[in-house]
Amino acid sequence: MTFNIPNSLSLLRIILIPIMIGLFFTNTENNRTIAAMLFSLAAITDYLDGYMARNLKQHTSFGEFIDPVADKLLVVVILMLLMSENNSIYFIIPSIIIITREFLVVSIRQRLAELGNKITIKVSYISKIKTAIQMTALFLLLYQKNTYGINIYDVGVVALQIASLLTLISFIIYVKKSWNGIINQH
């Protein structure tokens, strides 16, 4: 394992997850806000690790493995925490769509690796927008304090619904790009 700045940022994202879990379930006044701020830090590291790996030329095979794992763990765990307090269909269905997509993408990547396929699927523009809206939604849902008279939690639920729609679209694009690699088993 190579320790460099991008890989360290991915590992930091994983380390922050149990801290956010503890803060989420501790019922003190500011812990939820602190959890939201740590989530923001984790979301920023998601952007920074890729940016630094490219610009500092610090790509590693460990980084290619740990970055998507850290991303998926962060999103899935936070969604599961939030589902523990919101059983509305308008919240649960978008959450299930997002979580399902994360598992399916891992499965597709695993299948391509089993086939020895060296297809590199670039992140689509819509996936980047999806990620930004999804991370914003999760932050708002964690933060949940009304701000300037705006119900931040409700805004977060709407943003989560938009993110789930973009998740479906980006998944279809991902499947189209990887389909030949999965089907052609030469």
PDB file of C-alpha atoms in Angstrom:
ATOM      1  CA  MET A   1       0.000   0.000   0.000  1.00  0.00           C
ATOM      2  CA  THR A   2       1.342   3.378  -1.005  1.00  0.00           C
ATOM      3  CA  PHE A   3       0.810   6.230   1.416  1.00  0.00           C
ATOM      4  CA  ASN A   4       0.408   9.431  -0.472  1.00  0.00           C
ATOM      5  CA  ILE A   5      -1.916  12.390  -0.064  1.00  0.00           C
ATOM      6  CA  PRO A   6      -4.764  11.060  -2.274  1.00  0.00           C
ATOM      7  CA  ASN A   7      -4.767   7.629  -0.603  1.00  0.00           C
ATOM      8  CA  SER A   8      -4.590   9.239   2.836  1.00  0.00           C
ATOM      9  CA  LEU A   9      -7.637  11.368   1.994  1.00  0.00           C
ATOM     10  CA  SER A  10      -9.582   8.248   0.966  1.00  0.00           C
ATOM     11  CA  LEU A  11      -8.613   6.543   4.222  1.00  0.00           C
ATOM     12  CA  LEU A  12      -9.620   9.662   6.167  1.00  0.00           C
ATOM     13  CA  ARG A  13     -13.071   9.400   4.590  1.00  0.00           C
ATOM     14  CA  ILE A  14     -13.401   5.855   5.949  1.00  0.00           C
ATOM     15  CA  ILE A  15     -12.094   6.858   9.393  1.00  0.00           C
ATOM     16  CA  LEU A  16     -14.666   9.670   9.631  1.00  0.00           C
ATOM     17  CA  ILE A  17     -17.599   7.270   9.130  1.00  0.00           C
ATOM     18  CA  PRO A  18     -17.666   5.706  12.643  1.00  0.00           C
ATOM     19  CA  ILE A  19     -17.194   9.159  14.174  1.00  0.00           C
ATOM     20  CA  MET A  20     -20.229  10.438  12.247  1.00  0.00           C
ATOM     21  CA  ILE A  21     -22.222   7.374  13.345  1.00  0.00           C
ATOM     22  CA  GLY A  22     -21.398   8.077  16.986  1.00  0.00           C
ATOM     23  CA  LEU A  23     -22.321  11.739  16.642  1.00  0.00           C
ATOM     24  CA  PHE A  24     -25.568  10.854  14.844  1.00  0.00           C
ATOM     25  CA  PHE A  25     -26.767   8.632  17.675  1.00  0.00           C
ATOM     26  CA  THR A  26     -25.579  10.887  20.501  1.00  0.00           C
ATOM     27  CA  ASN A  27     -28.421  13.211  21.389  1.00  0.00           C
ATOM     28  CA  THR A  28     -26.621  16.373  22.327  1.00  0.00           C
ATOM     29  CA  GLU A  29     -27.427  19.732  20.842  1.00  0.00           C
ATOM     30  CA  ASN A  30     -24.529  20.209  18.440  1.00  0.00           C
ATOM     31  CA  ASN A  31     -23.506  16.640  17.588  1.00  0.00           C
ATOM     32  CA  ARG A  32     -25.750  16.493  14.537  1.00  0.00           C
ATOM     33  CA  THR A  33     -24.193  19.727  13.245  1.00  0.00           C
ATOM     34  CA  ILE A  34     -20.702  18.356  13.882  1.00  0.00           C
ATOM     35  CA  ALA A  35     -21.628  15.155  12.014  1.00  0.00           C
ATOM     36  CA  ALA A  36     -22.826  17.284   9.072  1.00  0.00           C
ATOM     37  CA  MET A  37     -19.575  19.268   9.094  1.00  0.00           C
ATOM     38  CA  LEU A  38     -17.515  16.053   9.153  1.00  0.00           C
ATOM     39  CA  PHE A  39     -19.622  14.791   6.268  1.00  0.00           C
ATOM     40  CA  SER A  40     -18.759  17.992   4.363  1.00  0.00           C
ATOM     41  CA  LEU A  41     -15.089  17.374   5.068  1.00  0.00           C
ATOM     42  CA  ALA A  42     -15.448  13.800   3.801  1.00  0.00           C
ATOM     43  CA  ALA A  43     -17.249  15.009   0.661  1.00  0.00           C
ATOM     44  CA  ILE A  44     -14.465  17.517   0.002  1.00  0.00           C
ATOM     45  CA  THR A  45     -11.833  14.789   0.352  1.00  0.00           C
ATOM     46  CA  ASP A  46     -13.779  12.822  -2.277  1.00  0.00           C
ATOM     47  CA  TYR A  47     -13.104  15.622  -4.743  1.00  0.00           C
ATOM     48  CA  LEU A  48      -9.575  16.382  -3.548  1.00  0.00           C
ATOM     49  CA  ASP A  49      -8.179  12.844  -3.681  1.00  0.00           C
ATOM     50  CA  GLY A  50      -8.961  12.469  -7.372  1.00  0.00           C
ATOM     51  CA  TYR A  51      -7.808  15.977  -8.182  1.00  0.00           C
ATOM     52  CA  MET A  52      -4.514  15.472  -6.348  1.00  0.00           C
ATOM     53  CA  ALA A  53      -3.925  12.007  -7.794  1.00  0.00           C
ATOM     54  CA  ARG A  54      -4.247  13.438 -11.303  1.00  0.00           C
ATOM     55  CA  ASN A  55      -2.309  16.648 -10.765  1.00  0.00           C
ATOM     56  CA  LEU A  56       0.429  15.208  -8.548  1.00  0.00           C
ATOM     57  CA  LYS A  57       0.599  12.073 -10.711  1.00  0.00           C
ATOM     58  CA  GLN A  58       0.051   9.891  -7.655  1.00  0.00           C
ATOM     59  CA  HIS A  59      -2.206   7.228  -9.186  1.00  0.00           C
ATOM     60  CA  THR A  60      -1.810   3.878  -7.431  1.00  0.00           C
ATOM     61  CA  SER A  61      -3.630   0.574  -7.699  1.00  0.00           C
ATOM     62  CA  PHE A  62      -4.489   0.901  -4.006  1.00  0.00           C
ATOM     63  CA  GLY A  63      -5.981   4.335  -4.696  1.00  0.00           C
ATOM     64  CA  GLU A  64      -8.059   2.964  -7.570  1.00  0.00           C
ATOM     65  CA  PHE A  65      -9.420   0.390  -5.134  1.00  0.00           C
ATOM     66  CA  ILE A  66      -9.877   2.420  -1.936  1.00  0.00           C
ATOM     67  CA  ASP A  67     -11.351   5.618  -3.430  1.00  0.00           C
ATOM     68  CA  PRO A  68     -14.600   4.076  -4.735  1.00  0.00           C
ATOM     69  CA  VAL A  69     -14.860   1.900  -1.612  1.00  0.00           C
ATOM     70  CA  ALA A  70     -14.616   4.980   0.609  1.00  0.00           C
ATOM     71  CA  ASP A  71     -17.145   6.846  -1.544  1.00  0.00           C
ATOM     72  CA  LYS A  72     -19.684   4.043  -1.461  1.00  0.00           C
ATOM     73  CA  LEU A  73     -19.247   3.371   2.262  1.00  0.00           C
ATOM     74  CA  LEU A  74     -19.770   7.032   3.048  1.00  0.00           C
ATOM     75  CA  VAL A  75     -22.959   7.348   1.006  1.00  0.00           C
ATOM     76  CA  VAL A  76     -24.495   4.000   2.002  1.00  0.00           C
ATOM     77  CA  VAL A  77     -23.791   4.370   5.729  1.00  0.00           C
ATOM     78  CA  ILE A  78     -25.149   7.927   5.889  1.00  0.00           C
ATOM     79  CA  LEU A  79     -28.266   6.923   3.943  1.00  0.00           C
ATOM     80  CA  MET A  80     -28.826   3.995   6.314  1.00  0.00           C
ATOM     81  CA  LEU A  81     -28.468   6.288   9.325  1.00  0.00           C
ATOM     82  CA  LEU A  82     -30.942   8.745   7.851  1.00  0.00           C
ATOM     83  CA  MET A  83     -33.399   5.964   6.946  1.00  0.00           C
ATOM     84  CA  SER A  84     -33.417   4.986  10.622  1.00  0.00           C
ATOM     85  CA  GLU A  85     -35.252   8.237  11.367  1.00  0.00           C
ATOM     86  CA  ASN A  86     -37.330   8.762   8.214  1.00  0.00           C
ATOM     87  CA  ASN A  87     -39.623   6.033   6.925  1.00  0.00           C
ATOM     88  CA  SER A  88     -41.450   8.213   4.387  1.00  0.00           C
ATOM     89  CA  ILE A  89     -41.778   6.626   0.956  1.00  0.00           C
ATOM     90  CA  TYR A  90     -40.446   9.898  -0.494  1.00  0.00           C
ATOM     91  CA  PHE A  91     -37.237   9.289   1.424  1.00  0.00           C
ATOM     92  CA  ILE A  92     -36.923   5.503   1.388  1.00  0.00           C
ATOM     93  CA  ILE A  93     -37.382   4.951  -2.371  1.00  0.00           C
ATOM     94  CA  PRO A  94     -34.690   7.470  -3.420  1.00  0.00           C
ATOM     95  CA  SER A  95     -32.377   5.996  -0.769  1.00  0.00           C
ATOM     96  CA  ILE A  96     -32.931   2.446  -2.039  1.00  0.00           C
ATOM     97  CA  ILE A  97     -32.310   3.583  -5.626  1.00  0.00           C
ATOM     98  CA  ILE A  98     -29.000   5.167  -4.627  1.00  0.00           C
ATOM     99  CA  ILE A  99     -27.862   2.226  -2.487  1.00  0.00           C
ATOM    100  CA  THR A 100     -28.863  -0.321  -5.156  1.00  0.00           C
ATOM    101  CA  ARG A 101     -26.917   1.585  -7.812  1.00  0.00           C
ATOM    102  CA  GLU A 102     -23.818   1.560  -5.596  1.00  0.00           C
ATOM    103  CA  PHE A 103     -23.963  -2.240  -5.236  1.00  0.00           C
ATOM    104  CA  LEU A 104     -24.680  -2.782  -8.930  1.00  0.00           C
ATOM    105  CA  VAL A 105     -21.728  -0.623  -9.995  1.00  0.00           C
ATOM    106  CA  VAL A 106     -19.437  -2.599  -7.679  1.00  0.00           C
ATOM    107  CA  SER A 107     -20.809  -5.815  -9.199  1.00  0.00           C
ATOM    108  CA  ILE A 108     -20.218  -4.600 -12.751  1.00  0.00           C
ATOM    109  CA  ARG A 109     -16.660  -3.548 -11.907  1.00  0.00           C
ATOM    110  CA  GLN A 110     -16.031  -6.919 -10.280  1.00  0.00           C
ATOM    111  CA  ARG A 111     -17.407  -8.764 -13.305  1.00  0.00           C
ATOM    112  CA  LEU A 112     -15.235  -6.738 -15.676  1.00  0.00           C
ATOM    113  CA  ALA A 113     -12.193  -7.499 -13.497  1.00  0.00           C
ATOM    114  CA  GLU A 114     -13.030 -11.238 -13.471  1.00  0.00           C
ATOM    115  CA  LEU A 115     -13.139 -11.184 -17.252  1.00  0.00           C
ATOM    116  CA  GLY A 116      -9.759  -9.489 -17.313  1.00  0.00           C
ATOM    117  CA  ASN A 117     -11.369  -6.555 -19.014  1.00  0.00           C
ATOM    118  CA  LYS A 118      -9.285  -3.399 -18.896  1.00  0.00           C
ATOM    119  CA  ILE A 119     -12.170  -1.091 -19.759  1.00  0.00           C
ATOM    120  CA  THR A 120     -11.820   2.213 -17.973  1.00  0.00           C
ATOM    121  CA  ILE A 121     -15.160   3.912 -17.727  1.00  0.00           C
ATOM    122  CA  LYS A 122     -14.805   7.654 -17.368  1.00  0.00           C
ATOM    123  CA  VAL A 123     -17.163   9.375 -15.003  1.00  0.00           C
ATOM    124  CA  SER A 124     -19.907  11.063 -16.999  1.00  0.00           C
ATOM    125  CA  TYR A 125     -20.822  14.691 -16.506  1.00  0.00           C
ATOM    126  CA  ILE A 126     -24.248  13.666 -15.234  1.00  0.00           C
ATOM    127  CA  SER A 127     -22.554  11.452 -12.623  1.00  0.00           C
ATOM    128  CA  LYS A 128     -20.589  14.430 -11.368  1.00  0.00           C
ATOM    129  CA  ILE A 129     -23.781  16.487 -11.063  1.00  0.00           C
ATOM    130  CA  LYS A 130     -25.498  13.529  -9.359  1.00  0.00           C
ATOM    131  CA  THR A 131     -22.680  13.270  -6.852  1.00  0.00           C
ATOM    132  CA  ALA A 132     -22.754  16.996  -6.074  1.00  0.00           C
ATOM    133  CA  ILE A 133     -26.528  17.002  -5.525  1.00  0.00           C
ATOM    134  CA  GLN A 134     -26.374  13.753  -3.552  1.00  0.00           C
ATOM    135  CA  MET A 135     -23.645  15.059  -1.238  1.00  0.00           C
ATOM    136  CA  THR A 136     -25.538  18.326  -0.775  1.00  0.00           C
ATOM    137  CA  ALA A 137     -28.719  16.397   0.038  1.00  0.00           C
ATOM    138  CA  LEU A 138     -26.951  14.209   2.591  1.00  0.00           C
ATOM    139  CA  PHE A 139     -25.355  17.248   4.227  1.00  0.00           C
ATOM    140  CA  LEU A 140     -28.730  19.017   4.485  1.00  0.00           C
ATOM    141  CA  LEU A 141     -30.392  15.882   5.866  1.00  0.00           C
ATOM    142  CA  LEU A 142     -27.679  15.498   8.495  1.00  0.00           C
ATOM    143  CA  TYR A 143     -27.658  19.196   9.375  1.00  0.00           C
ATOM    144  CA  GLN A 144     -31.456  19.493   9.459  1.00  0.00           C
ATOM    145  CA  LYS A 145     -31.592  22.866  11.262  1.00  0.00           C
ATOM    146  CA  ASN A 146     -33.960  25.443   9.841  1.00  0.00           C
ATOM    147  CA  THR A 147     -31.976  28.290   8.324  1.00  0.00           C
ATOM    148  CA  TYR A 148     -33.452  31.689   7.434  1.00  0.00           C
ATOM    149  CA  GLY A 149     -36.898  30.189   7.907  1.00  0.00           C
ATOM    150  CA  ILE A 150     -36.198  27.413   5.391  1.00  0.00           C
ATOM    151  CA  ASN A 151     -36.835  23.811   6.398  1.00  0.00           C
ATOM    152  CA  ILE A 152     -33.403  22.448   5.484  1.00  0.00           C
ATOM    153  CA  TYR A 153     -34.457  18.835   6.005  1.00  0.00           C
ATOM    154  CA  ASP A 154     -37.284  19.124   3.460  1.00  0.00           C
ATOM    155  CA  VAL A 155     -34.896  20.739   0.966  1.00  0.00           C
ATOM    156  CA  GLY A 156     -32.574  17.783   1.574  1.00  0.00           C
ATOM    157  CA  VAL A 157     -35.366  15.290   0.837  1.00  0.00           C
ATOM    158  CA  VAL A 158     -36.167  17.040  -2.467  1.00  0.00           C
ATOM    159  CA  ALA A 159     -32.455  17.131  -3.356  1.00  0.00           C
ATOM    160  CA  LEU A 160     -32.242  13.397  -2.535  1.00  0.00           C
ATOM    161  CA  GLN A 161     -35.133  12.719  -4.915  1.00  0.00           C
ATOM    162  CA  ILE A 162     -33.381  14.682  -7.681  1.00  0.00           C
ATOM    163  CA  ALA A 163     -30.146  12.821  -6.944  1.00  0.00           C
ATOM    164  CA  SER A 164     -31.959   9.470  -7.200  1.00  0.00           C
ATOM    165  CA  LEU A 165     -33.331  10.397 -10.623  1.00  0.00           C
ATOM    166  CA  LEU A 166     -29.847  11.384 -11.785  1.00  0.00           C
ATOM    167  CA  THR A 167     -28.579   8.145 -10.213  1.00  0.00           C
ATOM    168  CA  LEU A 168     -30.880   6.134 -12.476  1.00  0.00           C
ATOM    169  CA  ILE A 169     -29.813   8.085 -15.561  1.00  0.00           C
ATOM    170  CA  SER A 170     -26.104   7.819 -14.745  1.00  0.00           C
ATOM    171  CA  PHE A 171     -26.479   4.094 -14.061  1.00  0.00           C
ATOM    172  CA  ILE A 172     -28.051   3.530 -17.480  1.00  0.00           C
ATOM    173  CA  ILE A 173     -25.132   5.398 -19.054  1.00  0.00           C
ATOM    174  CA  TYR A 174     -22.671   3.302 -17.013  1.00  0.00           C
ATOM    175  CA  VAL A 175     -24.309   0.043 -18.105  1.00  0.00           C
ATOM    176  CA  LYS A 176     -24.275   1.130 -21.758  1.00  0.00           C
ATOM    177  CA  LYS A 177     -20.548   1.916 -21.541  1.00  0.00           C
ATOM    178  CA  SER A 178     -19.698  -1.383 -19.843  1.00  0.00           C
ATOM    179  CA  TRP A 179     -22.174  -3.698 -21.578  1.00  0.00           C
ATOM    180  CA  ASN A 180     -19.872  -4.907 -24.357  1.00  0.00           C
ATOM    181  CA  GLY A 181     -17.164  -5.673 -21.821  1.00  0.00           C
ATOM    182  CA  ILE A 182     -19.559  -7.767 -19.769  1.00  0.00           C
ATOM    183  CA  ILE A 183     -21.083  -9.588 -22.741  1.00  0.00           C
ATOM    184  CA  ASN A 184     -17.934 -10.125 -24.837  1.00  0.00           C
ATOM    185  CA  GLN A 185     -16.001 -12.661 -22.781  1.00  0.00           C
ATOM    186  CA  HIS A 186     -13.029 -13.132 -25.109  1.00  0.00           C
TER     187      HIS A 186
END
